[in-house]
Structure formats: C-alpha cells, structure tokens
mmCIF file with all atom_site columns, C-alpha atoms in Angstrom:
data_model
loop_
_atom_site.group_PDB
_atom_site.id
_atom_site.type_symbol
_atom_site.label_atom_id
_atom_site.label_alt_id
_atom_site.label_comp_id
_atom_site.label_asym_id
_atom_site.label_entity_id
_atom_site.label_seq_id
_atom_site.pdbx_PDB_ins_code
_atom_site.Cartn_x
_atom_site.Cartn_y
_atom_site.Cartn_z
_atom_site.occupancy
_atom_site.B_iso_or_equiv
_atom_site.pdbx_formal_charge
_atom_site.auth_seq_id
_atom_site.auth_comp_id
_atom_site.auth_asym_id
_atom_site.auth_atom_id
_atom_site.pdbx_PDB_model_num
ATOM 1   C CA . MET A 1 1   ? -0.125 -18.376 16.586  1.00 67.00 ? 1204 MET A CA 1
ATOM 2   C CA . THR A 1 2   ? 1.102  -16.701 13.430  1.00 91.00 ? 1205 THR A CA 1
ATOM 3   C CA . TYR A 1 3   ? 3.661  -13.914 13.382  1.00 95.00 ? 1206 TYR A CA 1
ATOM 4   C CA . GLN A 1 4   ? 3.983  -10.762 11.317  1.00 97.00 ? 1207 GLN A CA 1
ATOM 5   C CA . ARG A 1 5   ? 7.350  -9.411  10.229  1.00 98.00 ? 1208 ARG A CA 1
ATOM 6   C CA . LEU A 1 6   ? 8.027  -5.810  11.123  1.00 98.00 ? 1209 LEU A CA 1
ATOM 7   C CA . THR A 1 7   ? 7.721  -3.267  8.342   1.00 98.00 ? 1210 THR A CA 1
ATOM 8   C CA . ARG A 1 8   ? 10.683 -1.014  7.676   1.00 97.00 ? 1211 ARG A CA 1
ATOM 9   C CA . ASP A 1 9   ? 8.919  1.813   9.499   1.00 97.00 ? 1212 ASP A CA 1
ATOM 10  C CA . GLN A 1 10  ? 8.324  -0.438  12.502  1.00 98.00 ? 1213 GLN A CA 1
ATOM 11  C CA . MET A 1 11  ? 11.975 -1.462  12.454  1.00 98.00 ? 1214 MET A CA 1
ATOM 12  C CA . ALA A 1 12  ? 13.013 2.182   12.444  1.00 97.00 ? 1215 ALA A CA 1
ATOM 13  C CA . ALA A 1 13  ? 10.683 2.954   15.346  1.00 98.00 ? 1216 ALA A CA 1
ATOM 14  C CA . ARG A 1 14  ? 12.086 0.005   17.308  1.00 98.00 ? 1217 ARG A CA 1
ATOM 15  C CA . VAL A 1 15  ? 15.669 1.227   16.870  1.00 98.00 ? 1218 VAL A CA 1
ATOM 16  C CA . ALA A 1 16  ? 14.652 4.775   17.803  1.00 97.00 ? 1219 ALA A CA 1
ATOM 17  C CA . ARG A 1 17  ? 13.273 3.574   21.140  1.00 97.00 ? 1220 ARG A CA 1
ATOM 18  C CA . ASP A 1 18  ? 16.754 2.462   22.222  1.00 98.00 ? 1221 ASP A CA 1
ATOM 19  C CA . ILE A 1 19  ? 18.555 5.737   21.517  1.00 98.00 ? 1222 ILE A CA 1
ATOM 20  C CA . PRO A 1 20  ? 19.029 7.567   24.829  1.00 97.00 ? 1223 PRO A CA 1
ATOM 21  C CA . GLU A 1 21  ? 18.793 11.186  25.854  1.00 97.00 ? 1224 GLU A CA 1
ATOM 22  C CA . GLY A 1 22  ? 21.816 13.270  24.892  1.00 97.00 ? 1225 GLY A CA 1
ATOM 23  C CA . ALA A 1 23  ? 23.281 10.783  22.407  1.00 98.00 ? 1226 ALA A CA 1
ATOM 24  C CA . TYR A 1 24  ? 25.341 11.844  19.405  1.00 98.00 ? 1227 TYR A CA 1
ATOM 25  C CA . VAL A 1 25  ? 24.193 9.530   16.620  1.00 98.00 ? 1228 VAL A CA 1
ATOM 26  C CA . ASN A 1 26  ? 25.019 8.848   12.974  1.00 97.00 ? 1229 ASN A CA 1
ATOM 27  C CA . LEU A 1 27  ? 22.376 7.163   10.824  1.00 95.00 ? 1230 LEU A CA 1
ATOM 28  C CA . GLY A 1 28  ? 23.860 5.267   7.876   1.00 92.00 ? 1231 GLY A CA 1
ATOM 29  C CA . ILE A 1 29  ? 22.608 5.359   4.297   1.00 89.00 ? 1232 ILE A CA 1
ATOM 30  C CA . GLY A 1 30  ? 19.551 3.249   3.489   1.00 88.00 ? 1233 GLY A CA 1
ATOM 31  C CA . LEU A 1 31  ? 17.205 1.844   6.113   1.00 92.00 ? 1234 LEU A CA 1
ATOM 32  C CA . PRO A 1 32  ? 18.862 3.630   9.063   1.00 94.00 ? 1235 PRO A CA 1
ATOM 33  C CA . THR A 1 33  ? 17.920 7.079   7.751   1.00 90.00 ? 1236 THR A CA 1
ATOM 34  C CA . MET A 1 34  ? 14.294 6.256   8.583   1.00 92.00 ? 1237 MET A CA 1
ATOM 35  C CA . VAL A 1 35  ? 15.136 6.218   12.301  1.00 94.00 ? 1238 VAL A CA 1
ATOM 36  C CA . SER A 1 36  ? 15.197 10.033  12.398  1.00 90.00 ? 1239 SER A CA 1
ATOM 37  C CA . ASN A 1 37  ? 11.437 10.149  11.804  1.00 89.00 ? 1240 ASN A CA 1
ATOM 38  C CA . TYR A 1 38  ? 10.734 8.116   14.950  1.00 94.00 ? 1241 TYR A CA 1
ATOM 39  C CA . LEU A 1 39  ? 13.039 9.578   17.583  1.00 94.00 ? 1242 LEU A CA 1
ATOM 40  C CA . PRO A 1 40  ? 11.142 10.364  20.812  1.00 91.00 ? 1243 PRO A CA 1
ATOM 41  C CA . LYS A 1 41  ? 10.141 14.033  20.870  1.00 89.00 ? 1244 LYS A CA 1
ATOM 42  C CA . ASP A 1 42  ? 10.943 14.311  24.578  1.00 93.00 ? 1245 ASP A CA 1
ATOM 43  C CA . ARG A 1 43  ? 14.613 13.345  24.125  1.00 94.00 ? 1246 ARG A CA 1
ATOM 44  C CA . GLU A 1 44  ? 17.406 15.618  22.930  1.00 95.00 ? 1247 GLU A CA 1
ATOM 45  C CA . ILE A 1 45  ? 19.296 13.494  20.409  1.00 96.00 ? 1248 ILE A CA 1
ATOM 46  C CA . LEU A 1 46  ? 21.884 15.068  18.125  1.00 97.00 ? 1249 LEU A CA 1
ATOM 47  C CA . LEU A 1 47  ? 22.065 13.484  14.684  1.00 97.00 ? 1250 LEU A CA 1
ATOM 48  C CA . HIS A 1 48  ? 25.340 13.663  12.789  1.00 97.00 ? 1251 HIS A CA 1
ATOM 49  C CA . SER A 1 49  ? 25.702 13.271  9.032   1.00 94.00 ? 1252 SER A CA 1
ATOM 50  C CA . GLU A 1 50  ? 29.086 12.522  7.493   1.00 92.00 ? 1253 GLU A CA 1
ATOM 51  C CA . ASN A 1 51  ? 28.678 15.200  4.828   1.00 92.00 ? 1254 ASN A CA 1
ATOM 52  C CA . GLY A 1 52  ? 28.966 17.821  7.591   1.00 94.00 ? 1255 GLY A CA 1
ATOM 53  C CA . LEU A 1 53  ? 25.827 18.247  9.698   1.00 95.00 ? 1256 LEU A CA 1
ATOM 54  C CA . LEU A 1 54  ? 25.135 18.069  13.427  1.00 97.00 ? 1257 LEU A CA 1
ATOM 55  C CA . GLY A 1 55  ? 21.613 18.586  14.724  1.00 96.00 ? 1258 GLY A CA 1
ATOM 56  C CA . MET A 1 56  ? 19.927 17.042  11.694  1.00 93.00 ? 1259 MET A CA 1
ATOM 57  C CA . GLY A 1 57  ? 16.143 16.870  11.868  1.00 89.00 ? 1260 GLY A CA 1
ATOM 58  C CA . PRO A 1 58  ? 13.544 14.609  10.240  1.00 85.00 ? 1261 PRO A CA 1
ATOM 59  C CA . THR A 1 59  ? 12.531 14.463  6.596   1.00 87.00 ? 1262 THR A CA 1
ATOM 60  C CA . PRO A 1 60  ? 10.777 17.691  5.538   1.00 93.00 ? 1263 PRO A CA 1
ATOM 61  C CA . PRO A 1 61  ? 7.142  17.678  4.403   1.00 93.00 ? 1264 PRO A CA 1
ATOM 62  C CA . ALA A 1 62  ? 6.606  17.272  0.657   1.00 94.00 ? 1265 ALA A CA 1
ATOM 63  C CA . GLY A 1 63  ? 7.121  20.569  -1.105  1.00 96.00 ? 1266 GLY A CA 1
ATOM 64  C CA . GLU A 1 64  ? 9.245  22.054  1.689   1.00 95.00 ? 1267 GLU A CA 1
ATOM 65  C CA . GLU A 1 65  ? 12.559 20.463  0.754   1.00 95.00 ? 1268 GLU A CA 1
ATOM 66  C CA . ASP A 1 66  ? 15.719 22.610  0.646   1.00 93.00 ? 1269 ASP A CA 1
ATOM 67  C CA . GLU A 1 67  ? 17.977 21.287  -2.140  1.00 90.00 ? 1270 GLU A CA 1
ATOM 68  C CA . ASP A 1 68  ? 21.042 22.504  -0.226  1.00 89.00 ? 1271 ASP A CA 1
ATOM 69  C CA . LEU A 1 69  ? 20.108 20.590  2.925   1.00 94.00 ? 1272 LEU A CA 1
ATOM 70  C CA . ILE A 1 70  ? 20.688 16.869  2.449   1.00 92.00 ? 1273 ILE A CA 1
ATOM 71  C CA . ASN A 1 71  ? 22.097 13.905  4.358   1.00 90.00 ? 1274 ASN A CA 1
ATOM 72  C CA . ALA A 1 72  ? 24.964 11.647  3.263   1.00 86.00 ? 1275 ALA A CA 1
ATOM 73  C CA . GLY A 1 73  ? 22.524 9.645   1.127   1.00 85.00 ? 1276 GLY A CA 1
ATOM 74  C CA . LYS A 1 74  ? 21.495 12.824  -0.730  1.00 88.00 ? 1277 LYS A CA 1
ATOM 75  C CA . GLN A 1 75  ? 18.011 12.742  0.803   1.00 90.00 ? 1278 GLN A CA 1
ATOM 76  C CA . PRO A 1 76  ? 16.394 16.022  1.905   1.00 93.00 ? 1279 PRO A CA 1
ATOM 77  C CA . VAL A 1 77  ? 16.519 16.648  5.647   1.00 93.00 ? 1280 VAL A CA 1
ATOM 78  C CA . THR A 1 78  ? 15.832 19.472  8.085   1.00 93.00 ? 1281 THR A CA 1
ATOM 79  C CA . LEU A 1 79  ? 18.132 21.202  10.578  1.00 94.00 ? 1282 LEU A CA 1
ATOM 80  C CA . LEU A 1 80  ? 17.039 21.652  14.183  1.00 93.00 ? 1283 LEU A CA 1
ATOM 81  C CA . ASP A 1 81  ? 17.511 24.915  16.088  1.00 92.00 ? 1284 ASP A CA 1
ATOM 82  C CA . GLY A 1 82  ? 21.156 25.135  17.097  1.00 93.00 ? 1285 GLY A CA 1
ATOM 83  C CA . GLY A 1 83  ? 22.275 22.749  14.351  1.00 95.00 ? 1286 GLY A CA 1
ATOM 84  C CA . ALA A 1 84  ? 25.634 23.265  12.652  1.00 95.00 ? 1287 ALA A CA 1
ATOM 85  C CA . TYR A 1 85  ? 27.363 22.810  9.296   1.00 94.00 ? 1288 TYR A CA 1
ATOM 86  C CA . PHE A 1 86  ? 31.078 21.996  9.004   1.00 95.00 ? 1289 PHE A CA 1
ATOM 87  C CA . HIS A 1 87  ? 33.746 20.669  6.658   1.00 95.00 ? 1290 HIS A CA 1
ATOM 88  C CA . HIS A 1 88  ? 33.677 17.064  5.470   1.00 92.00 ? 1291 HIS A CA 1
ATOM 89  C CA . GLY A 1 89  ? 37.130 16.534  6.971   1.00 95.00 ? 1292 GLY A CA 1
ATOM 90  C CA . ASP A 1 90  ? 35.951 17.745  10.381  1.00 97.00 ? 1293 ASP A CA 1
ATOM 91  C CA . SER A 1 91  ? 32.985 15.388  10.122  1.00 96.00 ? 1294 SER A CA 1
ATOM 92  C CA . PHE A 1 92  ? 35.275 12.399  9.586   1.00 96.00 ? 1295 PHE A CA 1
ATOM 93  C CA . ALA A 1 93  ? 37.472 13.554  12.462  1.00 96.00 ? 1296 ALA A CA 1
ATOM 94  C CA . MET A 1 94  ? 34.386 13.321  14.695  1.00 96.00 ? 1297 MET A CA 1
ATOM 95  C CA . MET A 1 95  ? 33.701 9.800   13.424  1.00 96.00 ? 1298 MET A CA 1
ATOM 96  C CA . ARG A 1 96  ? 37.280 8.536   13.712  1.00 95.00 ? 1299 ARG A CA 1
ATOM 97  C CA . GLY A 1 97  ? 37.964 10.301  16.991  1.00 96.00 ? 1300 GLY A CA 1
ATOM 98  C CA . GLY A 1 98  ? 35.353 8.439   19.026  1.00 96.00 ? 1301 GLY A CA 1
ATOM 99  C CA . HIS A 1 99  ? 33.021 11.404  19.401  1.00 97.00 ? 1302 HIS A CA 1
ATOM 100 C CA . LEU A 1 100 ? 29.850 9.578   18.318  1.00 98.00 ? 1303 LEU A CA 1
ATOM 101 C CA . ASP A 1 101 ? 27.934 7.556   20.875  1.00 98.00 ? 1304 ASP A CA 1
ATOM 102 C CA . ILE A 1 102 ? 25.985 5.437   18.398  1.00 98.00 ? 1305 ILE A CA 1
ATOM 103 C CA . CYS A 1 103 ? 25.908 4.680   14.707  1.00 98.00 ? 1306 CYS A CA 1
ATOM 104 C CA . VAL A 1 104 ? 23.095 2.782   13.015  1.00 98.00 ? 1307 VAL A CA 1
ATOM 105 C CA . LEU A 1 105 ? 24.183 0.936   9.867   1.00 97.00 ? 1308 LEU A CA 1
ATOM 106 C CA . GLY A 1 106 ? 22.552 -1.302  7.300   1.00 96.00 ? 1309 GLY A CA 1
ATOM 107 C CA . ALA A 1 107 ? 24.180 -4.624  6.434   1.00 97.00 ? 1310 ALA A CA 1
ATOM 108 C CA . PHE A 1 108 ? 24.383 -7.423  3.894   1.00 96.00 ? 1311 PHE A CA 1
ATOM 109 C CA . GLN A 1 109 ? 25.730 -9.784  6.570   1.00 98.00 ? 1312 GLN A CA 1
ATOM 110 C CA . VAL A 1 110 ? 26.632 -9.795  10.255  1.00 98.00 ? 1313 VAL A CA 1
ATOM 111 C CA . SER A 1 111 ? 28.644 -12.682 11.686  1.00 98.00 ? 1314 SER A CA 1
ATOM 112 C CA . ALA A 1 112 ? 28.148 -14.442 15.009  1.00 97.00 ? 1315 ALA A CA 1
ATOM 113 C CA . ASN A 1 113 ? 31.023 -12.488 16.554  1.00 97.00 ? 1316 ASN A CA 1
ATOM 114 C CA . GLY A 1 114 ? 29.880 -9.098  15.257  1.00 98.00 ? 1317 GLY A CA 1
ATOM 115 C CA . ASP A 1 115 ? 31.850 -8.770  12.013  1.00 98.00 ? 1318 ASP A CA 1
ATOM 116 C CA . LEU A 1 116 ? 30.089 -6.432  9.594   1.00 98.00 ? 1319 LEU A CA 1
ATOM 117 C CA . ALA A 1 117 ? 29.806 -6.600  5.786   1.00 97.00 ? 1320 ALA A CA 1
ATOM 118 C CA . ASN A 1 118 ? 27.774 -3.755  4.336   1.00 95.00 ? 1321 ASN A CA 1
ATOM 119 C CA . TRP A 1 119 ? 29.546 -2.179  1.379   1.00 93.00 ? 1322 TRP A CA 1
ATOM 120 C CA . HIS A 1 120 ? 29.964 -4.784  -1.360  1.00 91.00 ? 1323 HIS A CA 1
ATOM 121 C CA . THR A 1 121 ? 28.460 -8.163  -2.233  1.00 86.00 ? 1324 THR A CA 1
ATOM 122 C CA . GLY A 1 122 ? 31.325 -9.138  -4.484  1.00 77.00 ? 1325 GLY A CA 1
ATOM 123 C CA . ALA A 1 123 ? 28.951 -9.588  -7.422  1.00 80.00 ? 1326 ALA A CA 1
ATOM 124 C CA . PRO A 1 124 ? 30.498 -8.602  -10.786 1.00 82.00 ? 1327 PRO A CA 1
ATOM 125 C CA . ASP A 1 125 ? 27.776 -6.042  -11.512 1.00 82.00 ? 1328 ASP A CA 1
ATOM 126 C CA . ALA A 1 126 ? 27.667 -4.588  -7.972  1.00 80.00 ? 1329 ALA A CA 1
ATOM 127 C CA . ILE A 1 127 ? 28.912 -1.057  -7.341  1.00 78.00 ? 1330 ILE A CA 1
ATOM 128 C CA . PRO A 1 128 ? 31.133 -1.004  -4.231  1.00 77.00 ? 1331 PRO A CA 1
ATOM 129 C CA . ALA A 1 129 ? 30.480 1.980   -1.973  1.00 78.00 ? 1332 ALA A CA 1
ATOM 130 C CA . VAL A 1 130 ? 32.057 1.854   1.469   1.00 79.00 ? 1333 VAL A CA 1
ATOM 131 C CA . GLY A 1 131 ? 31.699 5.609   2.070   1.00 84.00 ? 1334 GLY A CA 1
ATOM 132 C CA . GLY A 1 132 ? 32.239 6.332   5.758   1.00 91.00 ? 1335 GLY A CA 1
ATOM 133 C CA . ALA A 1 133 ? 30.909 2.988   6.982   1.00 94.00 ? 1336 ALA A CA 1
ATOM 134 C CA . MET A 1 134 ? 34.289 1.624   8.065   1.00 94.00 ? 1337 MET A CA 1
ATOM 135 C CA . ASP A 1 135 ? 35.093 4.862   9.918   1.00 96.00 ? 1338 ASP A CA 1
ATOM 136 C CA . LEU A 1 136 ? 31.767 4.671   11.738  1.00 96.00 ? 1339 LEU A CA 1
ATOM 137 C CA . ALA A 1 137 ? 32.122 0.960   12.463  1.00 96.00 ? 1340 ALA A CA 1
ATOM 138 C CA . ILE A 1 138 ? 35.373 1.463   14.379  1.00 95.00 ? 1341 ILE A CA 1
ATOM 139 C CA . GLY A 1 139 ? 34.838 5.034   15.593  1.00 97.00 ? 1342 GLY A CA 1
ATOM 140 C CA . ALA A 1 140 ? 31.384 4.969   17.191  1.00 98.00 ? 1343 ALA A CA 1
ATOM 141 C CA . LYS A 1 141 ? 31.144 3.833   20.804  1.00 98.00 ? 1344 LYS A CA 1
ATOM 142 C CA . LYS A 1 142 ? 28.240 1.539   19.942  1.00 98.00 ? 1345 LYS A CA 1
ATOM 143 C CA . VAL A 1 143 ? 27.320 0.042   16.552  1.00 98.00 ? 1346 VAL A CA 1
ATOM 144 C CA . LEU A 1 144 ? 23.709 -0.950  15.862  1.00 98.00 ? 1347 LEU A CA 1
ATOM 145 C CA . VAL A 1 145 ? 22.771 -2.797  12.681  1.00 98.00 ? 1348 VAL A CA 1
ATOM 146 C CA . MET A 1 146 ? 19.331 -2.578  11.088  1.00 98.00 ? 1349 MET A CA 1
ATOM 147 C CA . MET A 1 147 ? 18.527 -5.101  8.351   1.00 98.00 ? 1350 MET A CA 1
ATOM 148 C CA . GLU A 1 148 ? 16.070 -7.726  7.154   1.00 98.00 ? 1351 GLU A CA 1
ATOM 149 C CA . HIS A 1 149 ? 16.673 -11.088 8.812   1.00 98.00 ? 1352 HIS A CA 1
ATOM 150 C CA . GLN A 1 150 ? 16.857 -12.937 5.491   1.00 98.00 ? 1353 GLN A CA 1
ATOM 151 C CA . THR A 1 151 ? 17.704 -12.217 1.882   1.00 97.00 ? 1354 THR A CA 1
ATOM 152 C CA . LYS A 1 152 ? 15.019 -12.262 -0.806  1.00 94.00 ? 1355 LYS A CA 1
ATOM 153 C CA . GLN A 1 153 ? 16.130 -15.836 -1.495  1.00 96.00 ? 1356 GLN A CA 1
ATOM 154 C CA . GLY A 1 154 ? 15.450 -16.811 2.126   1.00 97.00 ? 1357 GLY A CA 1
ATOM 155 C CA . ASP A 1 155 ? 19.090 -17.056 3.237   1.00 98.00 ? 1358 ASP A CA 1
ATOM 156 C CA . SER A 1 156 ? 20.039 -15.859 6.706   1.00 98.00 ? 1359 SER A CA 1
ATOM 157 C CA . LYS A 1 157 ? 21.874 -12.538 6.806   1.00 98.00 ? 1360 LYS A CA 1
ATOM 158 C CA . VAL A 1 158 ? 23.153 -13.481 10.254  1.00 98.00 ? 1361 VAL A CA 1
ATOM 159 C CA . VAL A 1 159 ? 25.984 -15.867 9.402   1.00 98.00 ? 1362 VAL A CA 1
ATOM 160 C CA . PRO A 1 160 ? 28.793 -17.886 11.039  1.00 98.00 ? 1363 PRO A CA 1
ATOM 161 C CA . GLU A 1 161 ? 31.369 -15.929 9.008   1.00 98.00 ? 1364 GLU A CA 1
ATOM 162 C CA . CYS A 1 162 ? 30.838 -13.119 6.512   1.00 97.00 ? 1365 CYS A CA 1
ATOM 163 C CA . THR A 1 163 ? 31.401 -14.176 2.925   1.00 96.00 ? 1366 THR A CA 1
ATOM 164 C CA . TYR A 1 164 ? 31.253 -10.610 1.610   1.00 95.00 ? 1367 TYR A CA 1
ATOM 165 C CA . PRO A 1 165 ? 34.113 -8.100  1.975   1.00 93.00 ? 1368 PRO A CA 1
ATOM 166 C CA . LEU A 1 166 ? 34.294 -6.850  5.564   1.00 96.00 ? 1369 LEU A CA 1
ATOM 167 C CA . THR A 1 167 ? 33.568 -3.339  6.733   1.00 96.00 ? 1370 THR A CA 1
ATOM 168 C CA . GLY A 1 168 ? 34.720 -3.947  10.309  1.00 97.00 ? 1371 GLY A CA 1
ATOM 169 C CA . ILE A 1 169 ? 35.750 -6.828  12.567  1.00 98.00 ? 1372 ILE A CA 1
ATOM 170 C CA . GLY A 1 170 ? 33.892 -7.536  15.809  1.00 98.00 ? 1373 GLY A CA 1
ATOM 171 C CA . CYS A 1 171 ? 32.318 -4.090  15.767  1.00 98.00 ? 1374 CYS A CA 1
ATOM 172 C CA . VAL A 1 172 ? 28.549 -4.791  15.976  1.00 98.00 ? 1375 VAL A CA 1
ATOM 173 C CA . ASP A 1 173 ? 26.862 -4.570  19.388  1.00 98.00 ? 1376 ASP A CA 1
ATOM 174 C CA . ARG A 1 174 ? 23.198 -5.183  18.538  1.00 98.00 ? 1377 ARG A CA 1
ATOM 175 C CA . ILE A 1 175 ? 21.265 -6.365  15.466  1.00 98.00 ? 1378 ILE A CA 1
ATOM 176 C CA . TYR A 1 176 ? 17.703 -5.233  14.713  1.00 98.00 ? 1379 TYR A CA 1
ATOM 177 C CA . THR A 1 177 ? 15.832 -7.256  12.085  1.00 98.00 ? 1380 THR A CA 1
ATOM 178 C CA . ASP A 1 178 ? 12.246 -7.599  10.936  1.00 98.00 ? 1381 ASP A CA 1
ATOM 179 C CA . LEU A 1 179 ? 11.994 -10.662 13.213  1.00 98.00 ? 1382 LEU A CA 1
ATOM 180 C CA . ALA A 1 180 ? 14.109 -10.029 16.285  1.00 98.00 ? 1383 ALA A CA 1
ATOM 181 C CA . VAL A 1 181 ? 16.604 -7.984  18.291  1.00 98.00 ? 1384 VAL A CA 1
ATOM 182 C CA . LEU A 1 182 ? 19.900 -9.828  18.837  1.00 98.00 ? 1385 LEU A CA 1
ATOM 183 C CA . ASP A 1 183 ? 22.767 -8.844  21.138  1.00 98.00 ? 1386 ASP A CA 1
ATOM 184 C CA . VAL A 1 184 ? 26.320 -9.755  20.155  1.00 98.00 ? 1387 VAL A CA 1
ATOM 185 C CA . THR A 1 185 ? 28.020 -11.107 23.291  1.00 97.00 ? 1388 THR A CA 1
ATOM 186 C CA . SER A 1 186 ? 31.141 -13.085 24.133  1.00 95.00 ? 1389 SER A CA 1
ATOM 187 C CA . GLU A 1 187 ? 28.876 -16.098 24.698  1.00 95.00 ? 1390 GLU A CA 1
ATOM 188 C CA . GLY A 1 188 ? 27.155 -15.815 21.305  1.00 96.00 ? 1391 GLY A CA 1
ATOM 189 C CA . LEU A 1 189 ? 24.085 -14.127 19.847  1.00 98.00 ? 1392 LEU A CA 1
ATOM 190 C CA . VAL A 1 190 ? 21.473 -13.528 22.525  1.00 98.00 ? 1393 VAL A CA 1
ATOM 191 C CA . VAL A 1 191 ? 17.839 -13.071 21.467  1.00 98.00 ? 1394 VAL A CA 1
ATOM 192 C CA . HIS A 1 192 ? 16.720 -9.972  23.316  1.00 96.00 ? 1395 HIS A CA 1
ATOM 193 C CA . GLU A 1 193 ? 13.327 -9.704  21.628  1.00 96.00 ? 1396 GLU A CA 1
ATOM 194 C CA . MET A 1 194 ? 11.185 -11.399 18.962  1.00 97.00 ? 1397 MET A CA 1
ATOM 195 C CA . VAL A 1 195 ? 8.078  -10.317 17.057  1.00 97.00 ? 1398 VAL A CA 1
ATOM 196 C CA . ALA A 1 196 ? 4.792  -11.443 18.590  1.00 96.00 ? 1399 ALA A CA 1
ATOM 197 C CA . GLY A 1 197 ? 3.767  -14.967 17.645  1.00 96.00 ? 1400 GLY A CA 1
ATOM 198 C CA . LEU A 1 198 ? 7.251  -16.089 16.588  1.00 97.00 ? 1401 LEU A CA 1
ATOM 199 C CA . SER A 1 199 ? 8.724  -18.978 18.567  1.00 96.00 ? 1402 SER A CA 1
ATOM 200 C CA . PHE A 1 200 ? 12.394 -19.284 19.451  1.00 96.00 ? 1403 PHE A CA 1
ATOM 201 C CA . ASP A 1 201 ? 12.622 -22.505 17.412  1.00 96.00 ? 1404 ASP A CA 1
ATOM 202 C CA . GLU A 1 202 ? 11.134 -20.771 14.350  1.00 97.00 ? 1405 GLU A CA 1
ATOM 203 C CA . LEU A 1 203 ? 13.611 -17.928 14.675  1.00 98.00 ? 1406 LEU A CA 1
ATOM 204 C CA . GLN A 1 204 ? 16.467 -20.403 15.047  1.00 98.00 ? 1407 GLN A CA 1
ATOM 205 C CA . SER A 1 205 ? 15.380 -22.216 11.882  1.00 98.00 ? 1408 SER A CA 1
ATOM 206 C CA . MET A 1 206 ? 15.741 -18.961 9.924   1.00 98.00 ? 1409 MET A CA 1
ATOM 207 C CA . THR A 1 207 ? 19.117 -18.067 11.435  1.00 98.00 ? 1410 THR A CA 1
ATOM 208 C CA . ALA A 1 208 ? 22.373 -19.652 10.295  1.00 98.00 ? 1411 ALA A CA 1
ATOM 209 C CA . VAL A 1 209 ? 24.093 -19.480 13.688  1.00 98.00 ? 1412 VAL A CA 1
ATOM 210 C CA . PRO A 1 210 ? 23.149 -20.875 17.119  1.00 98.00 ? 1413 PRO A CA 1
ATOM 211 C CA . LEU A 1 211 ? 21.071 -18.473 19.189  1.00 98.00 ? 1414 LEU A CA 1
ATOM 212 C CA . ILE A 1 212 ? 20.745 -18.057 22.951  1.00 97.00 ? 1415 ILE A CA 1
ATOM 213 C CA . SER A 1 213 ? 17.434 -16.912 24.361  1.00 92.00 ? 1416 SER A CA 1
ATOM 214 C CA . ASP A 1 214 ? 17.531 -14.049 26.871  1.00 81.00 ? 1417 ASP A CA 1
ATOM 215 C CA . PHE A 1 215 ? 15.574 -16.313 29.204  1.00 64.00 ? 1418 PHE A CA 1
ATOM 216 C CA . GLN A 1 216 ? 18.190 -19.081 28.966  1.00 57.00 ? 1419 GLN A CA 1
ATOM 217 C CA . LYS A 1 217 ? 20.984 -16.590 29.603  1.00 54.00 ? 1420 LYS A CA 1
ATOM 218 C CA . LYS A 1 218 ? 19.319 -15.267 32.781  1.00 51.00 ? 1421 LYS A CA 1
ATOM 219 C CA . ASP A 1 219 ? 18.927 -18.824 34.087  1.00 47.00 ? 1422 ASP A CA 1
ATOM 220 C CA . ALA A 1 220 ? 22.540 -19.751 33.371  1.00 46.00 ? 1423 ALA A CA 1
#
C-alpha cells in the first residue's frame, strides 16, 4: 500500500484538532500560522500574537485585508469579537510569564530529547531571526512543532542532537510532520500516528533516531 504525505493545509488541520477548548495559543511564523484557518468552530480558542494581539481570527478574504491588522509574520489577520490590542512589552510578559497554554512553532531540527532549533541554520548567507521563539519555547505550557519530516535533500529533521543553533533545550512536547505525529517522552520518541499506508519500518528508515510505536509502548 502506498502512502501520501500530508499537504501543509492537512498538517495545519491535524494540529488544530488537538487544540482544546479555552486554550490560549500562540502560532509561530511560517507554517504554524495556517493552523488558525482550521480551528474547530465549536471551540473557543484565544490566539495570541507576539506583536500585541489576543483574540486573533483567521486570514481575511481577499480584498478585505486591513493593513493595520497583522500577525507577527506581517500577514493580514482578523480580530474576533472581544479581541484586544496591547503593547509589545506586555505581549512578551504574557509569553515569558507562563500565561500561554500552547505554542505551535516551525523548526529546522528537533532532537530526540525535545531540543529545538528553529531560528538559524548557521549557513553564511542565512539571516538569523529568533524573534520571540525562545521566549515561547520556555514560556508556553506546551510546545508543539509543525514541520516537514525531511529536508529537501532527504535528510531527517528529527535528529539525535541538533546541529543548528538551539532555540530551547528539552522544550518540545509533540512533533507534527507530513508523515507522522511523534510524542517526546522520557523513554524516547513515541509514534502516536502515521499517515495511511506508511509502515512503521518505512517511517523509521526516514528518521535519524530510534522510534517507539504507540502500540509497543502500550504493551510494555
């Protein structure tokens, strides 16, 4: 049986499914911003943006953008009823003070023990941009990472140790890729879910660290 990698929209929808009622959530720049378009309509979820928004809504329809209403990635957004604007400093106080339940971040690499590298590849021509990622990585109660499973060259982005500059140490709780959902545990990376048609052995062959299947863990 053949498998099909998830599209970026499907990845965003998968992450959105796991965000619970009443959560205060920050969506990082890049792929994570797409999650806002797939949040369940029957759940009250308050989105925070580090540039000073709480109660951020989905992307506006084409032609209805407000140039003064943007997220931290400078993309146009909407504001839900009851939403609020506040100072950048207050926004970072929320992040650093443990007031966010969840943050969803993109990544270049995640290590087997949950170290995160997402702001710089170390390449000479790369532009480093940590932004608020390190504040979110240590300040949010739960850190979810959303990324492709492999680089364009076919290398695993889930690694034994990060070779890029670190954003945070041991901060990642769950990894969502275009192939699988992996939980970071004290026993190792546990495969919570895989795309249809993909075998555990195939997933392992594309991952640079040993994996534990959820089924194996339950039997242990």
